XYZ file of C-alpha atoms in Angstrom:
633
model
C 91.858 -97.478 -341.010
C 90.568 -98.284 -337.614
C 88.951 -95.812 -335.329
C 89.684 -95.811 -331.590
C 86.646 -96.395 -329.488
C 85.308 -93.276 -327.749
C 85.220 -93.645 -323.854
C 81.616 -93.461 -322.751
C 80.669 -90.329 -320.708
C 80.203 -91.273 -317.016
C 76.480 -91.233 -316.066
C 75.116 -88.113 -314.592
C 74.444 -88.673 -310.805
C 72.326 -86.321 -308.686
C 73.439 -84.692 -305.503
C 74.627 -86.761 -302.697
C 71.780 -87.858 -300.327
C 73.102 -85.701 -297.572
C 73.157 -82.494 -299.611
C 69.738 -81.324 -299.180
C 68.255 -77.847 -299.881
C 67.340 -75.956 -302.942
C 69.185 -73.601 -305.312
C 73.121 -73.289 -304.685
C 73.933 -74.924 -301.380
C 77.689 -74.917 -300.308
C 79.147 -77.990 -298.948
C 82.640 -78.621 -297.780
C 84.669 -78.710 -300.971
C 81.877 -77.704 -303.443
C 78.277 -76.639 -304.187
C 75.215 -78.403 -304.662
C 72.884 -77.094 -307.350
C 69.120 -78.260 -307.227
C 66.182 -76.863 -309.080
C 62.465 -77.859 -309.879
C 61.355 -78.306 -313.400
C 58.260 -80.214 -314.564
C 58.884 -80.265 -318.310
C 62.642 -79.772 -319.002
C 64.126 -82.458 -321.204
C 67.534 -81.607 -319.639
C 68.902 -79.127 -317.045
C 72.589 -77.794 -316.650
C 74.188 -75.153 -314.722
C 76.526 -72.733 -316.213
C 78.885 -70.380 -314.441
C 82.360 -68.923 -313.973
C 83.459 -72.356 -312.892
C 83.012 -73.965 -316.155
C 83.411 -71.089 -318.608
C 79.777 -70.663 -318.825
C 79.285 -73.739 -320.918
C 75.621 -74.808 -321.404
C 76.422 -78.378 -321.489
C 79.618 -79.120 -319.307
C 77.788 -79.443 -315.989
C 74.368 -81.204 -316.553
C 72.023 -82.223 -313.489
C 70.196 -85.305 -312.900
C 66.731 -86.042 -311.775
C 66.420 -86.832 -307.900
C 64.852 -90.138 -308.447
C 61.518 -89.899 -310.048
C 60.629 -86.638 -308.906
C 60.887 -83.277 -310.959
C 63.795 -81.966 -308.875
C 67.109 -81.895 -310.643
C 70.554 -81.683 -308.843
C 74.220 -82.278 -309.102
C 77.293 -81.786 -306.785
C 80.104 -79.765 -308.319
C 83.311 -80.078 -306.388
C 85.768 -77.015 -306.312
C 82.976 -74.222 -306.609
C 83.069 -71.761 -303.768
C 80.845 -68.882 -302.467
C 80.837 -65.666 -304.423
C 80.842 -67.542 -307.924
C 78.215 -66.486 -310.482
C 75.988 -69.020 -311.956
C 72.637 -69.705 -313.914
C 70.679 -72.628 -314.698
C 70.136 -73.669 -318.385
C 66.997 -75.178 -319.572
C 67.061 -75.699 -323.324
C 63.355 -76.390 -323.650
C 62.723 -72.860 -322.213
C 64.821 -71.198 -325.170
C 61.702 -69.807 -327.125
C 61.816 -66.994 -329.752
C 63.215 -63.850 -327.840
C 64.363 -65.892 -325.003
C 67.556 -67.730 -324.155
C 67.943 -70.918 -322.061
C 69.450 -69.308 -319.000
C 67.320 -68.998 -316.041
C 67.850 -67.267 -312.644
C 67.773 -69.750 -309.774
C 64.189 -69.216 -308.094
C 65.990 -69.692 -304.781
C 68.851 -67.197 -305.521
C 69.931 -65.352 -302.410
C 72.345 -62.953 -304.079
C 72.740 -61.223 -307.518
C 75.309 -59.334 -309.136
C 75.477 -57.457 -312.700
C 77.012 -59.418 -315.526
C 78.451 -56.210 -317.091
C 75.970 -56.460 -319.975
C 72.964 -54.919 -318.224
C 71.587 -58.291 -316.758
C 72.049 -60.056 -313.410
C 73.675 -63.268 -312.564
C 72.887 -65.411 -309.389
C 75.755 -65.634 -306.887
C 76.579 -68.534 -304.653
C 75.863 -67.087 -301.266
C 78.014 -67.946 -298.223
C 76.436 -69.848 -295.290
C 79.309 -69.102 -292.779
C 78.670 -65.528 -291.705
C 76.565 -65.510 -288.577
C 73.493 -63.531 -287.491
C 74.027 -62.525 -283.852
C 72.522 -59.978 -281.449
C 74.380 -60.478 -278.151
C 71.945 -60.805 -275.347
C 69.023 -59.801 -277.489
C 65.758 -61.720 -277.219
C 62.412 -60.937 -278.878
C 59.973 -58.451 -277.025
C 56.733 -59.452 -275.710
C 54.175 -58.449 -278.286
C 51.934 -56.770 -275.851
C 54.794 -54.365 -274.902
C 55.774 -53.682 -278.482
C 55.711 -50.593 -280.394
C 56.308 -51.033 -284.207
C 57.997 -48.612 -286.660
C 57.306 -49.203 -290.493
C 60.215 -48.128 -292.774
C 61.255 -48.157 -296.361
C 65.127 -48.569 -296.710
C 65.474 -46.593 -299.716
C 63.737 -43.588 -298.371
C 64.278 -43.866 -294.625
C 67.798 -42.326 -294.435
C 68.915 -41.441 -297.983
C 71.548 -38.950 -299.199
C 70.261 -35.748 -300.341
C 73.570 -34.289 -301.855
C 74.242 -36.213 -303.893
C 70.829 -37.811 -304.212
C 71.148 -41.463 -303.700
C 68.588 -44.192 -302.196
C 69.097 -45.362 -298.861
C 70.752 -48.753 -297.840
C 71.140 -50.801 -294.809
C 74.282 -48.990 -293.986
C 72.520 -45.516 -293.963
C 69.537 -46.904 -292.111
C 71.810 -48.199 -289.506
C 72.985 -44.730 -288.653
C 69.567 -43.996 -287.302
C 69.063 -47.101 -284.984
C 70.264 -45.260 -281.871
C 67.523 -42.608 -282.552
C 64.777 -45.168 -283.031
C 66.047 -46.759 -279.612
C 65.721 -43.262 -277.986
C 62.416 -42.914 -279.304
C 61.304 -46.061 -277.731
C 60.336 -48.416 -280.558
C 61.275 -51.928 -280.018
C 60.358 -53.411 -283.306
C 60.760 -52.172 -287.002
C 58.572 -53.504 -289.854
C 60.591 -53.312 -293.028
C 58.940 -52.974 -296.419
C 59.786 -55.807 -298.826
C 63.408 -56.378 -299.666
C 63.312 -58.919 -302.376
C 65.086 -57.988 -305.789
C 62.727 -56.435 -308.030
C 62.734 -54.999 -311.764
C 63.974 -51.500 -312.035
C 65.627 -49.204 -309.521
C 62.815 -47.539 -307.766
C 59.946 -48.790 -305.911
C 58.143 -49.820 -302.734
C 59.132 -53.522 -302.846
C 55.716 -54.814 -303.720
C 56.614 -55.872 -307.041
C 59.219 -58.694 -306.302
C 60.950 -60.731 -308.741
C 63.113 -63.023 -306.461
C 61.739 -63.456 -303.096
C 64.744 -65.003 -301.552
C 67.084 -62.489 -302.581
C 68.017 -59.180 -300.785
C 68.081 -56.353 -303.206
C 71.634 -55.468 -304.098
C 70.952 -51.739 -304.169
C 70.028 -51.953 -300.388
C 73.263 -53.760 -299.614
C 72.520 -57.306 -300.434
C 72.329 -60.257 -298.022
C 75.625 -59.513 -296.312
C 74.431 -55.801 -295.830
C 71.117 -57.054 -294.406
C 72.955 -59.626 -292.103
C 74.944 -56.636 -290.620
C 71.862 -54.590 -290.256
C 69.790 -57.310 -288.405
C 72.745 -57.751 -285.999
C 72.986 -54.011 -285.435
C 69.173 -53.580 -284.866
C 69.161 -56.685 -282.354
C 72.101 -55.181 -280.485
C 69.873 -52.050 -279.851
C 67.019 -54.269 -278.481
C 64.865 -53.824 -281.310
C 63.084 -56.672 -283.243
C 63.052 -56.923 -287.098
C 59.740 -57.707 -288.840
C 59.863 -58.152 -292.729
C 57.059 -57.504 -295.349
C 56.882 -60.483 -297.583
C 54.839 -60.836 -300.804
C 53.325 -64.154 -301.704
C 50.187 -63.181 -303.562
C 51.845 -62.273 -306.786
C 55.279 -61.880 -308.372
C 56.852 -59.782 -311.238
C 57.569 -62.926 -313.333
C 61.074 -62.312 -314.644
C 62.697 -65.671 -314.907
C 60.074 -67.496 -313.030
C 57.726 -66.671 -315.945
C 57.276 -69.730 -318.114
C 60.420 -71.022 -316.269
C 60.956 -74.269 -318.183
C 59.335 -73.145 -321.357
C 56.003 -74.770 -320.704
C 52.617 -72.926 -320.550
C 48.941 -73.735 -321.842
C 48.584 -72.306 -325.350
C 45.831 -69.790 -325.691
C 44.405 -70.084 -322.064
C 43.851 -66.371 -321.338
C 42.375 -64.773 -318.537
C 38.460 -65.506 -319.002
C 37.379 -63.525 -316.002
C 39.279 -60.561 -317.101
C 37.322 -60.074 -320.358
C 37.718 -57.622 -322.120
C 41.209 -57.413 -320.755
C 42.107 -61.028 -321.705
C 43.965 -60.193 -324.761
C 46.558 -58.370 -322.492
C 47.664 -61.569 -320.568
C 49.422 -64.858 -321.437
C 49.961 -67.617 -318.947
C 53.105 -68.001 -316.897
C 54.046 -71.676 -316.615
C 54.809 -73.957 -313.730
C 54.903 -71.586 -310.884
C 51.609 -69.870 -311.611
C 47.867 -70.661 -312.066
C 47.080 -71.425 -315.762
C 43.598 -70.346 -315.687
C 41.648 -67.231 -314.478
C 42.894 -67.632 -310.961
C 46.370 -66.239 -312.296
C 45.027 -62.723 -312.372
C 45.505 -60.301 -309.457
C 44.984 -56.427 -309.156
C 48.871 -56.377 -309.391
C 49.857 -58.744 -312.178
C 48.925 -61.882 -313.982
C 51.130 -64.101 -312.016
C 49.478 -65.481 -308.916
C 51.314 -68.572 -307.667
C 49.714 -71.845 -308.200
C 49.466 -73.011 -304.695
C 47.719 -76.100 -305.842
C 51.227 -77.524 -306.695
C 53.065 -78.874 -303.794
C 56.333 -77.820 -305.247
C 55.246 -74.147 -305.365
C 53.721 -74.404 -301.946
C 57.263 -75.696 -300.673
C 58.866 -72.787 -302.501
C 56.679 -70.368 -300.536
C 56.982 -72.229 -297.307
C 60.699 -72.446 -297.590
C 60.910 -68.591 -297.909
C 59.275 -68.162 -294.426
C 61.794 -70.436 -292.892
C 64.671 -68.688 -294.595
C 63.646 -65.358 -293.055
C 62.773 -66.667 -289.653
C 65.142 -69.593 -289.049
C 68.202 -68.765 -291.218
C 68.018 -64.929 -291.217
C 66.849 -64.689 -287.585
C 64.080 -62.268 -288.041
C 61.386 -61.868 -285.259
C 58.199 -62.007 -287.501
C 56.767 -61.607 -290.884
C 53.930 -59.339 -292.267
C 52.106 -61.004 -295.093
C 51.001 -58.604 -297.856
C 47.456 -59.093 -299.033
C 46.546 -62.416 -297.714
C 43.178 -62.081 -299.209
C 44.743 -62.553 -302.621
C 46.117 -65.846 -301.498
C 43.042 -67.118 -299.914
C 40.396 -65.722 -302.282
C 40.275 -65.015 -306.083
C 38.652 -61.683 -306.728
C 37.561 -60.157 -309.908
C 38.946 -56.641 -309.616
C 37.645 -55.439 -312.877
C 34.070 -56.305 -313.460
C 32.572 -57.548 -310.184
C 34.223 -56.841 -306.809
C 31.702 -59.032 -304.933
C 32.739 -62.101 -307.116
C 34.877 -64.053 -304.540
C 36.239 -67.675 -305.041
C 38.020 -69.329 -302.077
C 41.209 -71.038 -302.859
C 41.429 -73.929 -300.491
C 45.016 -74.564 -301.201
C 46.032 -70.954 -300.366
C 44.108 -71.319 -297.098
C 45.941 -74.612 -296.138
C 49.376 -73.180 -297.126
C 48.721 -70.121 -294.779
C 47.646 -72.473 -292.115
C 50.558 -74.576 -292.684
C 53.041 -71.664 -292.326
C 51.517 -70.408 -289.029
C 51.377 -73.943 -287.741
C 55.186 -74.431 -288.279
C 56.182 -71.189 -286.666
C 53.878 -71.681 -283.765
C 55.480 -75.126 -283.171
C 59.015 -74.172 -283.659
C 59.366 -70.534 -282.796
C 56.185 -69.452 -281.074
C 57.680 -66.324 -279.812
C 57.653 -64.764 -283.098
C 54.895 -62.920 -284.699
C 52.945 -63.680 -288.012
C 51.067 -60.714 -289.195
C 48.345 -60.563 -291.920
C 47.558 -57.594 -294.157
C 44.012 -58.888 -295.049
C 41.848 -55.747 -294.509
C 38.614 -57.532 -294.809
C 37.719 -57.383 -291.018
C 37.676 -61.252 -291.048
C 38.004 -62.665 -287.495
C 39.103 -65.870 -288.832
C 42.174 -64.591 -289.894
C 43.472 -64.352 -286.260
C 41.276 -67.169 -284.850
C 43.309 -70.265 -283.477
C 44.285 -73.068 -285.821
C 42.506 -75.367 -283.394
C 39.260 -73.518 -284.217
C 39.701 -73.643 -288.011
C 41.268 -70.161 -288.128
C 44.258 -69.110 -290.023
C 46.428 -68.709 -287.043
C 48.014 -65.406 -287.526
C 49.029 -63.506 -284.309
C 47.648 -60.149 -285.541
C 46.381 -58.150 -288.496
C 46.489 -54.773 -290.016
C 43.269 -53.029 -288.829
C 41.977 -50.660 -291.539
C 38.617 -50.487 -289.971
C 40.110 -48.814 -286.745
C 42.408 -46.527 -288.913
C 39.503 -45.409 -291.140
C 37.474 -44.318 -288.058
C 40.458 -42.640 -286.237
C 41.491 -40.841 -289.282
C 38.054 -39.420 -289.884
C 37.831 -38.413 -286.153
C 41.146 -36.584 -286.846
C 40.390 -34.942 -290.088
C 36.741 -34.124 -290.169
C 36.397 -30.532 -291.311
C 34.115 -29.626 -288.455
C 33.924 -30.933 -284.873
C 30.271 -31.923 -285.381
C 31.077 -34.234 -288.147
C 33.306 -36.543 -286.071
C 31.908 -39.834 -285.036
C 33.598 -40.756 -281.952
C 30.989 -43.466 -281.206
C 32.339 -45.315 -284.120
C 35.918 -44.970 -282.868
C 34.874 -46.045 -279.402
C 33.164 -49.153 -280.739
C 36.370 -50.246 -282.636
C 38.257 -49.787 -279.428
C 35.735 -51.719 -277.178
C 36.125 -54.659 -279.538
C 39.675 -55.133 -278.721
C 39.351 -56.636 -275.272
C 40.377 -59.844 -273.614
C 41.615 -62.536 -276.035
C 41.185 -59.852 -278.838
C 43.366 -57.277 -277.201
C 46.594 -57.718 -279.291
C 45.285 -59.289 -282.452
C 45.130 -55.725 -284.254
C 48.018 -53.740 -285.525
C 46.972 -50.023 -285.098
C 48.108 -47.027 -286.946
C 47.181 -43.603 -287.850
C 49.693 -43.667 -290.793
C 51.387 -46.254 -292.865
C 52.717 -46.700 -296.383
C 49.153 -47.178 -297.861
C 47.424 -44.539 -295.899
C 50.099 -41.958 -296.644
C 49.779 -42.638 -300.453
C 48.636 -39.471 -302.261
C 45.836 -41.522 -303.668
C 44.602 -41.789 -300.142
C 45.143 -38.022 -299.331
C 48.645 -38.284 -298.212
C 50.316 -37.645 -294.771
C 47.785 -37.077 -291.859
C 49.144 -33.661 -290.521
C 49.091 -32.338 -294.359
C 45.539 -33.435 -294.598
C 44.338 -31.749 -291.349
C 46.313 -28.744 -292.205
C 45.057 -28.435 -295.694
C 48.733 -28.632 -296.971
C 50.230 -26.844 -293.781
C 51.460 -29.783 -291.778
C 52.882 -27.611 -289.102
C 49.844 -25.631 -288.224
C 48.348 -25.681 -284.739
C 45.401 -27.875 -285.832
C 47.665 -30.194 -287.895
C 50.119 -30.593 -284.909
C 47.224 -31.085 -282.256
C 44.989 -33.464 -284.090
C 47.656 -35.598 -285.692
C 49.352 -36.111 -282.189
C 45.946 -36.741 -280.619
C 45.350 -39.580 -283.183
C 48.885 -40.948 -282.395
C 48.052 -40.887 -278.733
C 44.941 -43.064 -279.368
C 47.040 -45.421 -281.388
C 49.704 -45.585 -278.587
C 47.105 -45.996 -275.565
C 44.461 -48.245 -277.109
C 44.610 -52.031 -277.062
C 46.219 -53.741 -280.130
C 49.898 -53.492 -281.087
C 50.744 -49.820 -282.157
C 52.659 -48.931 -285.239
C 54.253 -45.649 -286.365
C 55.211 -44.875 -289.961
C 58.729 -43.431 -290.618
C 58.745 -39.629 -290.203
C 55.573 -39.473 -288.560
C 57.350 -38.549 -285.241
C 58.471 -35.289 -286.572
C 55.585 -34.293 -288.821
C 56.858 -35.505 -292.199
C 54.239 -33.992 -294.602
C 55.176 -35.325 -298.026
C 53.054 -38.388 -299.249
C 54.518 -41.773 -299.774
C 55.609 -42.788 -302.196
C 56.605 -39.830 -304.551
C 55.926 -41.384 -307.893
C 59.242 -40.001 -309.532
C 61.937 -42.201 -310.427
C 63.810 -41.409 -307.270
C 61.290 -41.265 -304.329
C 62.197 -38.592 -301.886
C 63.575 -39.539 -298.530
C 62.027 -38.367 -295.321
C 63.604 -35.127 -294.123
C 65.535 -35.869 -290.840
C 66.138 -32.147 -290.327
C 62.609 -32.065 -289.190
C 63.427 -33.990 -286.062
C 65.377 -30.756 -284.879
C 62.642 -28.356 -286.121
C 59.842 -30.289 -284.470
C 61.783 -31.774 -281.578
C 58.917 -31.070 -279.116
C 56.501 -33.409 -281.424
C 59.440 -35.844 -281.244
C 59.507 -35.668 -277.516
C 55.674 -36.140 -277.359
C 55.972 -39.487 -279.131
C 58.873 -40.563 -276.947
C 57.061 -39.737 -273.675
C 53.860 -41.638 -274.949
C 55.703 -44.673 -276.144
C 57.635 -44.718 -272.803
C 54.125 -44.694 -270.828
C 53.113 -47.679 -273.172
C 56.239 -49.789 -272.946
C 57.831 -49.333 -269.761
C 55.825 -46.897 -267.550
C 55.887 -48.194 -263.844
C 52.603 -46.432 -262.947
C 50.816 -47.324 -266.309
C 51.072 -51.089 -266.586
C 47.484 -51.231 -267.702
C 48.556 -50.014 -271.161
C 50.055 -53.431 -271.624
C 47.184 -55.221 -270.348
C 44.462 -57.060 -272.125
C 41.311 -55.438 -270.668
C 39.511 -52.268 -271.771
C 36.253 -50.434 -270.854
C 34.967 -47.562 -273.104
C 32.928 -45.137 -271.179
C 29.830 -43.799 -272.768
C 31.056 -40.435 -273.135
C 30.738 -39.289 -276.808
C 28.381 -36.366 -277.079
C 31.122 -33.804 -276.358
C 33.534 -35.476 -278.778
C 35.336 -36.752 -275.893
C 36.589 -40.241 -275.729
C 37.424 -42.013 -272.514
C 38.672 -45.725 -271.872
C 39.921 -47.519 -268.934
C 42.877 -49.857 -269.562
C 44.064 -52.320 -267.029
C 45.919 -55.770 -266.558
C 45.291 -56.912 -262.970
C 43.901 -53.680 -261.627
C 44.861 -51.527 -258.848
C 47.440 -48.595 -258.227
C 49.908 -48.366 -260.959
C 47.932 -50.650 -263.163
C 44.286 -48.899 -263.808
C 44.814 -46.368 -266.508
C 42.390 -43.731 -267.703
C 42.779 -42.228 -270.987
C 40.844 -39.098 -271.873
C 40.949 -37.756 -275.624
C 39.189 -34.544 -276.433
C 38.417 -34.330 -280.226
C 36.968 -30.914 -280.033
C 38.137 -27.319 -280.337
C 36.863 -26.816 -276.748
C 38.693 -26.511 -273.533
C 37.112 -27.535 -270.224
C 38.168 -26.172 -266.657
C 35.964 -28.928 -265.122
C 35.073 -31.896 -267.109
C 33.490 -34.896 -264.994
C 34.367 -38.433 -265.913
C 33.703 -41.842 -264.267
C 36.689 -43.648 -262.702
C 37.035 -47.348 -261.413
C 38.639 -46.445 -258.027
C 38.357 -43.649 -255.410
C 41.375 -41.668 -254.447
C 44.027 -39.482 -256.127
C 44.482 -39.965 -259.971
C 47.595 -38.455 -261.251
C 48.185 -36.961 -264.624
C 51.041 -38.968 -266.326
C 50.690 -37.370 -269.740
C 49.234 -34.064 -271.133
C 49.521 -33.799 -274.996
C 48.843 -30.012 -274.516
C 52.068 -29.564 -272.371
C 54.221 -26.721 -273.179
C 57.086 -29.252 -273.302
C 55.479 -30.319 -276.664
C 55.106 -26.935 -278.144
C 51.715 -26.294 -277.096
C 49.681 -23.833 -274.911
C 49.962 -25.808 -271.606
C 46.118 -25.669 -270.749
C 46.222 -25.993 -266.881
C 46.028 -29.590 -266.031
C 46.048 -31.176 -262.439
C 45.790 -34.281 -260.498
C 42.296 -34.994 -259.176
C 40.792 -36.706 -256.200
C 38.021 -39.207 -257.345
C 35.579 -38.535 -254.640
C 32.415 -37.982 -256.872
C 29.259 -40.179 -257.359
C 28.867 -42.952 -259.768
C 29.071 -41.793 -263.405
C 29.330 -43.288 -266.897
C 28.820 -46.693 -265.377
C 31.759 -46.310 -263.046
C 31.614 -46.524 -259.393
C 33.248 -43.032 -258.661
C 33.810 -39.857 -260.612
C 36.461 -37.110 -260.717
C 36.766 -33.606 -262.349
C 39.451 -32.972 -265.028
C 40.943 -29.827 -266.695
C 40.997 -30.817 -270.410
C 42.534 -28.900 -273.232
C 41.264 -28.692 -276.872
C 42.255 -31.612 -279.064
C 44.150 -33.082 -276.144
C 44.986 -36.484 -274.586
C 45.386 -37.062 -270.907
C 46.524 -40.273 -269.265
C 46.034 -40.827 -265.561
C 46.759 -43.357 -263.140
C 47.291 -43.954 -259.344
C 50.401 -44.456 -257.402
């Protein structure tokens, strides 16, 4: 009996030369699938299009590289898929792996998630929108699940619910929002700093389609969108030992006696003590070119494909340094590859989209973070300034007036001059500072739990006035403008949303913020608040802080800011001024319009002698815990 010969299987071919990109990339008539694996013997893609077969759709190596790809005709956007790496099937794990570049996920009906082929057709658009000049920007940090959530029934916020409040943010005057991380993460509650898939947009928020609509709507209001990204660690999920490989027994030597708690994570992560971070044992191995490209591609995805206006990098110090957080906080080891990657990212953005902003959260007070690339710096446009914040919060919260150190705060402001004027992001509240471990919301700290007491209202708004009138780029934290008092986050399973009813209850405080933001951004007689020059007058003994802001100088440009951090009012307080003539009060935080006592305040003629190192002087009427802003016509 003869047996008919079996026809040989056609050779596996990688994707066509013109089909570039990573993950699932639609092309006319099908989808290209591409993934990186160093140690896989074979790679396939399984999905709805092949009955979830582990073998029907194999990938081939792209030449001699460790990238694998295949073109699959007939597959369309919206189809579920996963990669199959048999070598990764170890005890307790199956061979299915989520696409590291996955953009959209959906439940599979069995408590797990599948990758979804995302459409590339829908457009990001914002009408006549253009990114604002950063010296005119006022940022507003928000967390999508708690920014505008439903209270009855209790449901986390989404892009759709956040969109409802965009007109109010525009009325407040902010022109940029900084959104806390959006990447898909394990669980259903969190602040976003435990990402699992950095290219995805969390489905609970509305997924990539919801985000596209939100960005378009935000831009249509004239508001920029900045996103917080996390590249210092990841919550492993399917990236952990992605293709099954790891170094056996190479535990965290630096973390002794904690080493027994950790195993190493495979091709995406360092395989030695460098893997450990304060957040997880999964620091990206930026010594591998493919991992660097993965993170670099994420930057371009947000800025070039999703048309965001900037990025804020979480904990850059954990990318450029290794720190032993357990035994010796002073032990620091530089990571040259991490430094080079950050510089490469900034170089690319500067050369292709130089109007966009790159912000670092480094918190080490290191000037090299914002130093130019040409001078060997990292090239970030700005960095969060915890030094300023700490000094400002102490000036606002010290139990007694004689405990405030206004000289320290004055020194922090004086350093933000000239080329350094807009390299700091300034705040009195943010998601870290308002954490209960840091004491919580500023009004609640000042008021000892009573956030609407006279002292809490006066001193918290005084701190905000400094943020909004000093050099640097000011930032508010959601709810700050109406005295939100609950700390962030609430550590329950469902974090509490901010209470928007307080906007009506404390409408006068909201109006104070609106008016001060208006002076900063668009005031025709306060152009100096957008200028790069500052001179802090040597007036600290009475807990009074005075500084002169200007761009070119002259009427409508020179601005004098006077901040009284004492429970003492003055009918005649003499200060130096840069020019003679009439100085008009443009803002008085003690005004009755803001719910306060309206201490008598008046325009003043600067006809006095030299004072505080200034050529002229003037008498002011100054209320307790009050900010005045003055300029000339």
